[in-house]
Short mmCIF file of N, CA and C in Angstrom, two decimals:
data_model
loop_
_atom_site.label_atom_id
_atom_site.label_comp_id
_atom_site.label_asym_id
_atom_site.label_seq_id
_atom_site.Cartn_x
_atom_site.Cartn_y
_atom_site.Cartn_z
N MET A 123 10.89 1.24 12.54
CA MET A 123 9.56 1.44 11.99
C MET A 123 9.65 2.06 10.59
N SER A 124 8.81 1.69 9.69
CA SER A 124 8.81 2.23 8.34
C SER A 124 8.28 3.64 8.33
N ASP A 125 8.52 4.31 7.21
CA ASP A 125 8.10 5.69 7.05
C ASP A 125 6.63 5.73 6.64
N VAL A 126 5.75 5.70 7.61
CA VAL A 126 4.31 5.70 7.30
C VAL A 126 3.73 7.10 7.36
N HIS A 127 4.56 8.07 7.65
CA HIS A 127 4.10 9.45 7.72
C HIS A 127 3.74 9.95 6.32
N ALA A 128 2.68 10.67 6.21
CA ALA A 128 2.24 11.33 4.98
C ALA A 128 1.86 10.35 3.86
N LEU A 129 1.20 9.28 4.19
CA LEU A 129 0.65 8.42 3.16
C LEU A 129 -0.60 9.06 2.56
N THR A 130 -0.77 8.95 1.25
CA THR A 130 -1.96 9.49 0.62
C THR A 130 -3.11 8.49 0.78
N GLU A 131 -4.30 8.96 0.51
CA GLU A 131 -5.47 8.06 0.58
C GLU A 131 -5.33 6.93 -0.43
N LEU A 132 -4.77 7.24 -1.60
CA LEU A 132 -4.60 6.20 -2.62
C LEU A 132 -3.62 5.12 -2.12
N GLN A 133 -2.52 5.55 -1.51
CA GLN A 133 -1.55 4.59 -0.97
C GLN A 133 -2.20 3.73 0.12
N ILE A 134 -3.00 4.35 0.95
CA ILE A 134 -3.70 3.61 2.01
C ILE A 134 -4.68 2.63 1.41
N SER A 135 -5.32 3.00 0.30
CA SER A 135 -6.24 2.07 -0.38
C SER A 135 -5.52 0.82 -0.87
N LEU A 136 -4.31 0.99 -1.41
CA LEU A 136 -3.51 -0.16 -1.83
C LEU A 136 -3.16 -1.03 -0.62
N LEU A 137 -2.76 -0.38 0.46
CA LEU A 137 -2.40 -1.11 1.67
C LEU A 137 -3.61 -1.90 2.22
N ARG A 138 -4.78 -1.31 2.16
CA ARG A 138 -5.98 -1.99 2.65
C ARG A 138 -6.19 -3.32 1.92
N VAL A 139 -5.97 -3.29 0.62
CA VAL A 139 -6.12 -4.55 -0.15
C VAL A 139 -5.12 -5.59 0.37
N LEU A 140 -3.89 -5.17 0.58
CA LEU A 140 -2.86 -6.10 1.07
C LEU A 140 -3.19 -6.58 2.51
N TRP A 141 -3.69 -5.68 3.35
CA TRP A 141 -4.05 -6.10 4.71
C TRP A 141 -5.18 -7.14 4.68
N GLU A 142 -6.17 -6.90 3.80
CA GLU A 142 -7.32 -7.82 3.72
C GLU A 142 -6.91 -9.17 3.15
N ARG A 143 -6.06 -9.17 2.14
CA ARG A 143 -5.68 -10.40 1.45
C ARG A 143 -4.46 -11.07 2.03
N GLY A 144 -3.67 -10.33 2.78
CA GLY A 144 -2.39 -10.84 3.27
C GLY A 144 -1.26 -10.54 2.34
N GLU A 145 -1.48 -10.75 1.05
CA GLU A 145 -0.49 -10.45 0.02
C GLU A 145 -1.18 -10.45 -1.34
N GLY A 146 -0.49 -9.92 -2.34
CA GLY A 146 -1.07 -9.91 -3.67
C GLY A 146 -0.13 -9.24 -4.69
N SER A 147 -0.37 -9.54 -5.93
CA SER A 147 0.41 -8.93 -7.02
C SER A 147 -0.19 -7.57 -7.35
N ALA A 148 0.49 -6.82 -8.17
CA ALA A 148 -0.03 -5.55 -8.65
C ALA A 148 -1.38 -5.77 -9.35
N GLN A 149 -1.47 -6.87 -10.12
CA GLN A 149 -2.72 -7.21 -10.80
C GLN A 149 -3.85 -7.47 -9.80
N ASP A 150 -3.54 -8.19 -8.73
CA ASP A 150 -4.55 -8.47 -7.68
C ASP A 150 -5.05 -7.16 -7.06
N VAL A 151 -4.13 -6.29 -6.72
CA VAL A 151 -4.48 -5.01 -6.12
C VAL A 151 -5.32 -4.18 -7.10
N HIS A 152 -4.87 -4.14 -8.35
CA HIS A 152 -5.59 -3.41 -9.40
C HIS A 152 -7.03 -3.88 -9.52
N GLU A 153 -7.20 -5.21 -9.57
CA GLU A 153 -8.56 -5.77 -9.72
C GLU A 153 -9.40 -5.46 -8.49
N ALA A 154 -8.81 -5.50 -7.31
CA ALA A 154 -9.57 -5.23 -6.07
C ALA A 154 -10.04 -3.78 -6.03
N LEU A 155 -9.27 -2.87 -6.60
CA LEU A 155 -9.62 -1.44 -6.57
C LEU A 155 -10.45 -1.02 -7.77
N ALA A 156 -10.63 -1.89 -8.74
CA ALA A 156 -11.30 -1.52 -10.00
C ALA A 156 -12.68 -0.92 -9.77
N GLY A 157 -13.42 -1.38 -8.80
CA GLY A 157 -14.76 -0.87 -8.58
C GLY A 157 -14.81 0.51 -8.00
N GLU A 158 -13.77 0.91 -7.28
CA GLU A 158 -13.81 2.20 -6.61
C GLU A 158 -12.88 3.25 -7.23
N ARG A 159 -11.87 2.79 -7.98
CA ARG A 159 -10.91 3.73 -8.57
C ARG A 159 -10.59 3.31 -10.01
N ASP A 160 -10.45 4.30 -10.87
CA ASP A 160 -10.09 4.03 -12.26
C ASP A 160 -8.59 4.25 -12.42
N LEU A 161 -7.83 3.18 -12.15
CA LEU A 161 -6.36 3.26 -12.19
C LEU A 161 -5.82 2.31 -13.25
N ALA A 162 -4.73 2.69 -13.89
CA ALA A 162 -4.04 1.79 -14.80
C ALA A 162 -3.24 0.80 -13.96
N LEU A 163 -3.04 -0.38 -14.47
CA LEU A 163 -2.22 -1.39 -13.80
C LEU A 163 -0.80 -0.85 -13.56
N THR A 164 -0.28 -0.12 -14.52
CA THR A 164 1.08 0.44 -14.36
C THR A 164 1.12 1.44 -13.21
N THR A 165 0.07 2.15 -12.98
CA THR A 165 0.01 3.09 -11.85
C THR A 165 0.09 2.34 -10.54
N VAL A 166 -0.68 1.28 -10.44
CA VAL A 166 -0.67 0.45 -9.21
C VAL A 166 0.74 -0.11 -9.00
N ALA A 167 1.35 -0.63 -10.04
CA ALA A 167 2.70 -1.21 -9.93
C ALA A 167 3.71 -0.15 -9.50
N THR A 168 3.61 1.05 -10.05
CA THR A 168 4.51 2.13 -9.68
C THR A 168 4.32 2.52 -8.21
N LEU A 169 3.07 2.64 -7.76
CA LEU A 169 2.81 2.99 -6.37
C LEU A 169 3.32 1.93 -5.42
N LEU A 170 3.17 0.67 -5.76
CA LEU A 170 3.69 -0.41 -4.91
C LEU A 170 5.21 -0.36 -4.84
N ALA A 171 5.88 -0.08 -5.96
CA ALA A 171 7.31 0.04 -6.00
C ALA A 171 7.78 1.19 -5.11
N ARG A 172 7.08 2.30 -5.16
CA ARG A 172 7.44 3.45 -4.33
C ARG A 172 7.22 3.15 -2.85
N LEU A 173 6.14 2.46 -2.53
CA LEU A 173 5.91 2.06 -1.15
C LEU A 173 7.00 1.11 -0.67
N GLU A 174 7.47 0.27 -1.57
CA GLU A 174 8.56 -0.64 -1.21
C GLU A 174 9.84 0.12 -0.90
N ARG A 175 10.17 1.12 -1.70
CA ARG A 175 11.37 1.94 -1.47
C ARG A 175 11.31 2.61 -0.11
N ARG A 176 10.10 2.92 0.37
CA ARG A 176 9.93 3.55 1.68
C ARG A 176 9.86 2.54 2.82
N GLY A 177 9.91 1.24 2.48
CA GLY A 177 9.89 0.20 3.51
C GLY A 177 8.49 -0.12 4.02
N ILE A 178 7.47 0.27 3.30
CA ILE A 178 6.08 0.08 3.74
C ILE A 178 5.53 -1.26 3.25
N VAL A 179 5.97 -1.70 2.07
CA VAL A 179 5.65 -3.02 1.58
C VAL A 179 6.95 -3.72 1.15
N ARG A 180 6.88 -5.01 0.96
CA ARG A 180 8.02 -5.75 0.40
C ARG A 180 7.46 -6.76 -0.58
N HIS A 181 8.33 -7.28 -1.40
CA HIS A 181 7.84 -8.28 -2.39
C HIS A 181 8.73 -9.52 -2.37
N ARG A 182 8.11 -10.56 -2.86
CA ARG A 182 8.86 -11.79 -3.21
C ARG A 182 8.49 -12.12 -4.63
N ARG A 183 9.35 -12.87 -5.27
CA ARG A 183 9.12 -13.20 -6.67
C ARG A 183 8.41 -14.55 -6.75
N GLU A 184 7.39 -14.61 -7.59
CA GLU A 184 6.69 -15.86 -7.86
C GLU A 184 6.61 -15.98 -9.38
N GLY A 185 7.54 -16.73 -9.94
CA GLY A 185 7.62 -16.77 -11.41
C GLY A 185 8.05 -15.40 -11.91
N ARG A 186 7.24 -14.80 -12.75
CA ARG A 186 7.57 -13.48 -13.29
C ARG A 186 6.83 -12.36 -12.53
N ARG A 187 6.06 -12.74 -11.53
CA ARG A 187 5.26 -11.76 -10.79
C ARG A 187 5.90 -11.40 -9.45
N PHE A 188 5.70 -10.17 -9.05
CA PHE A 188 6.07 -9.76 -7.70
C PHE A 188 4.84 -9.87 -6.84
N ILE A 189 4.96 -10.52 -5.70
CA ILE A 189 3.88 -10.66 -4.74
C ILE A 189 4.21 -9.76 -3.55
N TYR A 190 3.35 -8.78 -3.32
CA TYR A 190 3.59 -7.77 -2.29
C TYR A 190 2.88 -8.12 -0.99
N ARG A 191 3.52 -7.70 0.09
CA ARG A 191 2.97 -7.87 1.45
C ARG A 191 3.26 -6.60 2.21
N ALA A 192 2.32 -6.13 3.01
CA ALA A 192 2.50 -4.92 3.82
C ALA A 192 3.49 -5.21 4.94
N CYS A 193 4.39 -4.27 5.21
CA CYS A 193 5.35 -4.38 6.30
C CYS A 193 4.91 -3.59 7.51
N VAL A 194 3.83 -2.84 7.37
CA VAL A 194 3.29 -2.05 8.48
C VAL A 194 1.86 -2.51 8.70
N SER A 195 1.41 -2.37 9.93
CA SER A 195 0.04 -2.75 10.27
C SER A 195 -0.91 -1.59 10.03
N GLU A 196 -2.16 -1.91 9.96
CA GLU A 196 -3.20 -0.89 9.83
C GLU A 196 -3.15 0.01 11.05
N ARG A 197 -2.87 -0.56 12.20
CA ARG A 197 -2.81 0.22 13.44
C ARG A 197 -1.68 1.26 13.40
N GLU A 198 -0.52 0.87 12.88
CA GLU A 198 0.58 1.82 12.75
C GLU A 198 0.21 2.99 11.84
N VAL A 199 -0.45 2.70 10.74
CA VAL A 199 -0.84 3.75 9.81
C VAL A 199 -1.89 4.67 10.44
N ARG A 200 -2.85 4.09 11.14
CA ARG A 200 -3.86 4.90 11.81
C ARG A 200 -3.22 5.82 12.85
N ARG A 201 -2.29 5.26 13.62
CA ARG A 201 -1.59 6.05 14.63
C ARG A 201 -0.79 7.20 14.00
N SER A 202 -0.15 6.92 12.89
CA SER A 202 0.62 7.95 12.19
C SER A 202 -0.30 9.05 11.63
N LYS A 203 -1.44 8.64 11.04
CA LYS A 203 -2.40 9.61 10.51
C LYS A 203 -2.94 10.49 11.63
N LEU A 204 -3.27 9.88 12.75
CA LEU A 204 -3.76 10.65 13.90
C LEU A 204 -2.72 11.65 14.37
N ARG A 205 -1.47 11.22 14.45
CA ARG A 205 -0.39 12.11 14.86
C ARG A 205 -0.25 13.26 13.86
N GLU A 206 -0.36 12.94 12.59
CA GLU A 206 -0.26 13.92 11.51
C GLU A 206 -1.35 14.98 11.65
N ILE A 207 -2.57 14.54 11.93
CA ILE A 207 -3.71 15.46 12.10
C ILE A 207 -3.52 16.34 13.31
N THR A 208 -3.13 15.76 14.44
CA THR A 208 -2.99 16.54 15.66
C THR A 208 -1.82 17.54 15.57
N GLU A 209 -0.80 17.20 14.79
CA GLU A 209 0.31 18.13 14.63
C GLU A 209 -0.09 19.36 13.81
N THR A 210 -1.08 19.21 12.94
CA THR A 210 -1.50 20.35 12.12
C THR A 210 -2.46 21.26 12.83
N LEU A 211 -2.99 20.86 13.96
CA LEU A 211 -3.93 21.69 14.72
C LEU A 211 -3.23 22.75 15.52
#
């Protein structure tokens, strides 16, 4: 299982876009979040790269673009967040 412990709300927002779309580039994720968050494209790309290092997303190359896909399910993340909350009580 990937390291889904201690994901930030911003990281979860990026994952939500990938869960909804199935996959997407940093540009796709950036555009999807534009209405709710004021983020630079480079910030989104950096966050996706960090999530990939943790094994939470992976990418494939399509031309010059990286296309990202979540490696963890929404259910796994919810379960991890619930565990995180109950451990702090």
